[in-house]
Coordinates of C-alpha atoms in Angstrom, one line a residue:
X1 CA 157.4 6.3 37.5
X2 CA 158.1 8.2 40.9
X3 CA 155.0 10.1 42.9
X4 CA 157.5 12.9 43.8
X5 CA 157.3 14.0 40.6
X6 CA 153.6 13.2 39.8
X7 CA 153.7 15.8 43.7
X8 CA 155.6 18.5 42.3
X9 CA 152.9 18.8 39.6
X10 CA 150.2 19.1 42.7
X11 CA 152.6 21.4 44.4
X12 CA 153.1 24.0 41.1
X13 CA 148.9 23.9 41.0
X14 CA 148.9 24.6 44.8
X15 CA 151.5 27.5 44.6
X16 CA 149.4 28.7 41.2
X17 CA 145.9 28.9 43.4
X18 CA 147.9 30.2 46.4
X19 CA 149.6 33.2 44.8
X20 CA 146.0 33.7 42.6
X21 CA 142.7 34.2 44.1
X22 CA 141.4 34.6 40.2
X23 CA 142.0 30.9 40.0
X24 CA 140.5 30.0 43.3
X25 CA 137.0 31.5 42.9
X26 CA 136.0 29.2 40.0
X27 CA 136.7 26.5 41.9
X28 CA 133.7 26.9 44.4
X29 CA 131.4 29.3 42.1
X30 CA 130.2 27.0 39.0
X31 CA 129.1 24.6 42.2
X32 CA 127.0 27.2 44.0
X33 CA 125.6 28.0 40.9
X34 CA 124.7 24.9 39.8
X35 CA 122.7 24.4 43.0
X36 CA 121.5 27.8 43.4
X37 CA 120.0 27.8 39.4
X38 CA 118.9 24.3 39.4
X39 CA 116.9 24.6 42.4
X40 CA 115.0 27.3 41.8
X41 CA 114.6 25.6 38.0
X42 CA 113.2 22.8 39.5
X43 CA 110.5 24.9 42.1
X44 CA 109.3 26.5 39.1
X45 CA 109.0 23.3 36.5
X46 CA 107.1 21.8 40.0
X47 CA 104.4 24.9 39.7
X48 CA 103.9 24.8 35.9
X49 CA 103.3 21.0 35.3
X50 CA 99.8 21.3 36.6
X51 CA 98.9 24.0 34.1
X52 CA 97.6 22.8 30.8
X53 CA 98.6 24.3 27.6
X54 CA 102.0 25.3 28.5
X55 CA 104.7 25.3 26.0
X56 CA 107.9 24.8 27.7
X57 CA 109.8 24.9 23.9
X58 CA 109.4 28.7 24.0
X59 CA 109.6 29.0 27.5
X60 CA 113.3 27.7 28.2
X61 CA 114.8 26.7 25.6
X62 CA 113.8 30.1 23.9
X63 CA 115.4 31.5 27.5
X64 CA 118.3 29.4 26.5
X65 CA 118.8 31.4 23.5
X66 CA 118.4 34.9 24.7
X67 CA 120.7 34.5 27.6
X68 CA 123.2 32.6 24.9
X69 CA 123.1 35.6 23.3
X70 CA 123.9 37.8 26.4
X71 CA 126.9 35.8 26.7
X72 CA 128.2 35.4 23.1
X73 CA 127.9 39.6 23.0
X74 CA 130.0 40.0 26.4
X75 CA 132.6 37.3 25.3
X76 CA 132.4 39.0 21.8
X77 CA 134.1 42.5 23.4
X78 CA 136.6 40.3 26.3
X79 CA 137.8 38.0 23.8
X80 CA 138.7 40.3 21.0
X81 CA 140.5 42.2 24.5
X82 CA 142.5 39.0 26.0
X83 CA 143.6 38.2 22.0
X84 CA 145.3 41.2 22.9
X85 CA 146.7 40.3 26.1
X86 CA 147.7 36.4 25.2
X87 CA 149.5 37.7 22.1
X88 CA 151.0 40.8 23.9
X89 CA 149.9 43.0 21.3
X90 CA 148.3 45.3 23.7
X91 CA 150.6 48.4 24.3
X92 CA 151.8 47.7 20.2
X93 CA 148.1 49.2 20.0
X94 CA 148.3 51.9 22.2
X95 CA 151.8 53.0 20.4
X96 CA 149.5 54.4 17.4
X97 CA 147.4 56.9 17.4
X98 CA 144.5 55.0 18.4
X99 CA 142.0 56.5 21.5
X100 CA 140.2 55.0 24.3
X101 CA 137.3 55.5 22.7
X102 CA 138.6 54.0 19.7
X103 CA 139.6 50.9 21.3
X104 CA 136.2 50.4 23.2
X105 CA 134.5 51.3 19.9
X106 CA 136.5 48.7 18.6
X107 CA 135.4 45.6 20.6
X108 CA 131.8 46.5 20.4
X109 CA 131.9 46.4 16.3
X110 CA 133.9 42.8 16.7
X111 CA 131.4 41.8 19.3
X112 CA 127.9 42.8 16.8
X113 CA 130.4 40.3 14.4
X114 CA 130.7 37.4 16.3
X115 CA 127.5 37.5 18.1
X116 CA 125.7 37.9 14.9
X117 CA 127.0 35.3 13.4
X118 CA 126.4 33.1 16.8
X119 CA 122.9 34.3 16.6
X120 CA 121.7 33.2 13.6
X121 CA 123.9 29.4 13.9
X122 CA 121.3 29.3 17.2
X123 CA 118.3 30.6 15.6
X124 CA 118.6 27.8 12.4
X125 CA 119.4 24.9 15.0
X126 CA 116.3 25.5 17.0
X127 CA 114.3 26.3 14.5
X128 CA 115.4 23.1 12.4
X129 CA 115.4 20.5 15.1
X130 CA 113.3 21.5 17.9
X131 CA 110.8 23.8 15.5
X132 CA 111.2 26.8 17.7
X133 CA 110.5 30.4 16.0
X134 CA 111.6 33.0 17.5
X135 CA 108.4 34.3 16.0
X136 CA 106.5 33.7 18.8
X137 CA 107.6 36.6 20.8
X138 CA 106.0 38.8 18.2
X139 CA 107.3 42.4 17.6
X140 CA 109.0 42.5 21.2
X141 CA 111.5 40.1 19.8
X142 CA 113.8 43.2 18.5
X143 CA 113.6 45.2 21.8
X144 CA 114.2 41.9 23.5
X145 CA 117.4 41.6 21.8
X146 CA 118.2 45.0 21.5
X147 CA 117.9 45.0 25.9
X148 CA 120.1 41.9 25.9
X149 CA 123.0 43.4 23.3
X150 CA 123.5 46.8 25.6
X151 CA 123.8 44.8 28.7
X152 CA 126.0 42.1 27.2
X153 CA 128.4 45.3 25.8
X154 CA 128.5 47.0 29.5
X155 CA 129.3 43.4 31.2
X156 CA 131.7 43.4 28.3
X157 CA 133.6 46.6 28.8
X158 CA 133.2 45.9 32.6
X159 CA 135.1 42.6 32.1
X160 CA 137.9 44.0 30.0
X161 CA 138.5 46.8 32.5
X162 CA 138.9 44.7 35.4
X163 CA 141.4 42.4 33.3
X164 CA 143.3 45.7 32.6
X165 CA 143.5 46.6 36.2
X166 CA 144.4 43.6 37.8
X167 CA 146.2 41.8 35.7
X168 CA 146.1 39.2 33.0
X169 CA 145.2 36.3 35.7
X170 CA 141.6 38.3 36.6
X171 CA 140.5 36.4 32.9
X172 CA 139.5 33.9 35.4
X173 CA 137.2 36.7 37.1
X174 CA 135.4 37.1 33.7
X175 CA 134.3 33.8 32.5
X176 CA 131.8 33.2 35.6
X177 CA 129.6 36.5 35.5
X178 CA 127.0 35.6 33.1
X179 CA 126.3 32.5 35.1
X180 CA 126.8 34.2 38.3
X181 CA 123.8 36.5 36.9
X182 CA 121.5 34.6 35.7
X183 CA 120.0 33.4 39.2
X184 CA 118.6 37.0 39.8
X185 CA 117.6 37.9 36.2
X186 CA 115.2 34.4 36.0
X187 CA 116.0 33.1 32.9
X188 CA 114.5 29.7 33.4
X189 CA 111.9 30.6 36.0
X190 CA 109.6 33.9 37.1
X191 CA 110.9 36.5 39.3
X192 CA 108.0 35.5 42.0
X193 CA 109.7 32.6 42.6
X194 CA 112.4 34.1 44.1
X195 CA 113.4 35.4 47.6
X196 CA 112.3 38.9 48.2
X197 CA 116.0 39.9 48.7
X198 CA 117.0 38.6 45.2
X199 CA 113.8 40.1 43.6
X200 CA 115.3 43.7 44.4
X201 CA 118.4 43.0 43.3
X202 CA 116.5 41.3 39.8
X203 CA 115.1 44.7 39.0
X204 CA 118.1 46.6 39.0
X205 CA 119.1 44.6 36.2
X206 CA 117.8 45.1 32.5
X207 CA 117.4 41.1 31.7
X208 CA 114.8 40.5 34.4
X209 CA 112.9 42.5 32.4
X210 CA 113.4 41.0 29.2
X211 CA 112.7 36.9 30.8
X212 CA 109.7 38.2 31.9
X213 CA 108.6 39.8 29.4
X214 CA 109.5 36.6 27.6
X215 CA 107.3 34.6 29.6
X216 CA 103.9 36.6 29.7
X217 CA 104.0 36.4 26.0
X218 CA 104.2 32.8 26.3
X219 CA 101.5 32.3 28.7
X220 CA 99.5 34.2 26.2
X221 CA 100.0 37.7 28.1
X222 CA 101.0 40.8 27.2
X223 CA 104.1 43.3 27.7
X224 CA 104.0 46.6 28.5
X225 CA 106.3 48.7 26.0
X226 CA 107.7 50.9 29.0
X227 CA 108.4 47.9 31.0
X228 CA 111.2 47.0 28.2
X229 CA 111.9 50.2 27.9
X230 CA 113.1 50.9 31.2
X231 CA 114.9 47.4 30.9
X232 CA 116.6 49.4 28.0
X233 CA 117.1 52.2 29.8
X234 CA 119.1 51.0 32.7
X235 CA 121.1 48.8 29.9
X236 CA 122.5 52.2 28.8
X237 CA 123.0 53.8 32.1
X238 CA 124.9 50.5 32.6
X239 CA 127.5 50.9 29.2
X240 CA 127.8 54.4 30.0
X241 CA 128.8 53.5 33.8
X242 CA 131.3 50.5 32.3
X243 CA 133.0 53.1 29.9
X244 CA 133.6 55.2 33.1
X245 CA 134.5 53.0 34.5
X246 CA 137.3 51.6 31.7
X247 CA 138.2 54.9 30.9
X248 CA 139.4 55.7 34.5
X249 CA 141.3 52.0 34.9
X250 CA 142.9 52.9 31.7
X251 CA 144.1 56.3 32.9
X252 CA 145.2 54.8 35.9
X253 CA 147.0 52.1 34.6
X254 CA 149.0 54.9 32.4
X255 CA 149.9 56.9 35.2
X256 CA 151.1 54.8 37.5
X257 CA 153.2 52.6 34.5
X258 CA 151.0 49.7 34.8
X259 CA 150.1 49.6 31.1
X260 CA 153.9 49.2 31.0
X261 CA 154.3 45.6 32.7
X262 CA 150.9 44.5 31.5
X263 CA 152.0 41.6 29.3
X264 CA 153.7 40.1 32.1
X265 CA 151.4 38.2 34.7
X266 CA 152.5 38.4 38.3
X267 CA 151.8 35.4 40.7
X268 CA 151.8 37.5 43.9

């Protein structure tokens, strides 16, 4: 056994994360993260202990589920996108006939697949062992969802763009952005208990809406139907801003021959 050789593995890493700042970023994000969405967790869990009657089953681990959800539809429309990519079968798909459109259209029928299927695994596991029914939330669950599944498709579409226009490495880019969200949409804890700098930029995004909706319902509240609904309206503003936004990368990645050398990943 030599350590030179066991080095030149640390070196290759070190020239990887060098040449790649897509690799680099996870390395400090998950941390802040953790920090950022545990702390704030536990300031809230402080707060509600005192208060009698409250159900934390519905209360997180029903917050658990919705924002699994989220995920499961945004990795639904990327993954069925880097299958693509990893098996270079990208530009074979753009030598038919297919559209943009198409394509987008595409991911978003793959994604209702797989995150249906994810849905309903979730649902029967919490239902069966920790007796949680989604029930509870009443008729507010469908909006609920409905909020969640347009805003995981735009995140979704987002992702895949920015993979298209920077390269195969920017995967690395994609993985962190639910968990980089979910500090400012409070999916384990109100809005209030936020700074007043991250409670603006909480309203500009449609799950804030949905968590606390989620949580008045709990606490024996009520929601306001136009409160979701202008959750549900920003979710569309949001796909249609994230199929501008692909349909322009695309175009630009055709004209300038991009789309050409796609399926080989660069290191500078």
């Amino acid at each position: 056994m030599r350590l030179s050789r066991a080095a030149a593995v640390v070196l290759r890493q070190y020239y990887l994360l060098k040449g790649s700042p897509s690799r680099v970023f996870p390395l400090f994000a998950w941390v802040a993260i953790d920090i950022v969405l545990w702390g704030f967790i536990t300031r809230y869990l402080g707060t509600i202990t005192h208060e009698p009657g409250m159900d934390l089953v519905p209360a997180l681990l029903g917050a658990v589920l919705l924002w699994d959800f989220l995920t499961r539809v945004m990795q639904g429309v990327t993954m069925a996108f880097f299958e693509d990519v990893w098996s270079r079968n990208f530009l074979n798909v753009f030598a038919t006939p297919m559209s943009i459109s198409e394509y987008v259209l595409g991911l978003v029928l793959s994604s209702i697949a797989t995150s249906s299927v994810g849905l309903v695994v979730m649902l029967v596991v919490a239902g069966t062992v920790f007796g949680l029914s989604m029930l509870v939330y009443g008729a507010m669950l469908v909006p609920f969802l409905l909020v969640l599944f347009l805003f995981g498709i735009a995140l979704g579409i987002i992702g895949t763009a920015v993979v298209l226009r920077l390269g195969p490495s920017a995967e690395w880019f994609i993985w962190p952005i639910p968990a980089l969200l979910s500090p400012f949409v409070g999916v384990f804890y109100p809005l209030s208990t936020l700074p007043s700098w991250m409670q603006g930029l909480s309203r500009m995004l449609p799950p804030s809406y949905v968590f606390e909706g989620m949580r008045a319902i709990v606490a024996g509240g009520s929601v306001s139907w136009s409160t979701v609904a202008l959750g549900g309206g920003l979710a569309i503003l949001y796909i249609l801003l994230a199929a501008f936004f692909f349909t322009r990368v695309f175009r630009h990645a055709v004209r300038t021959g991009l789309i050409a050398r796609y399926s080989a990943e660069s290191v500078s």
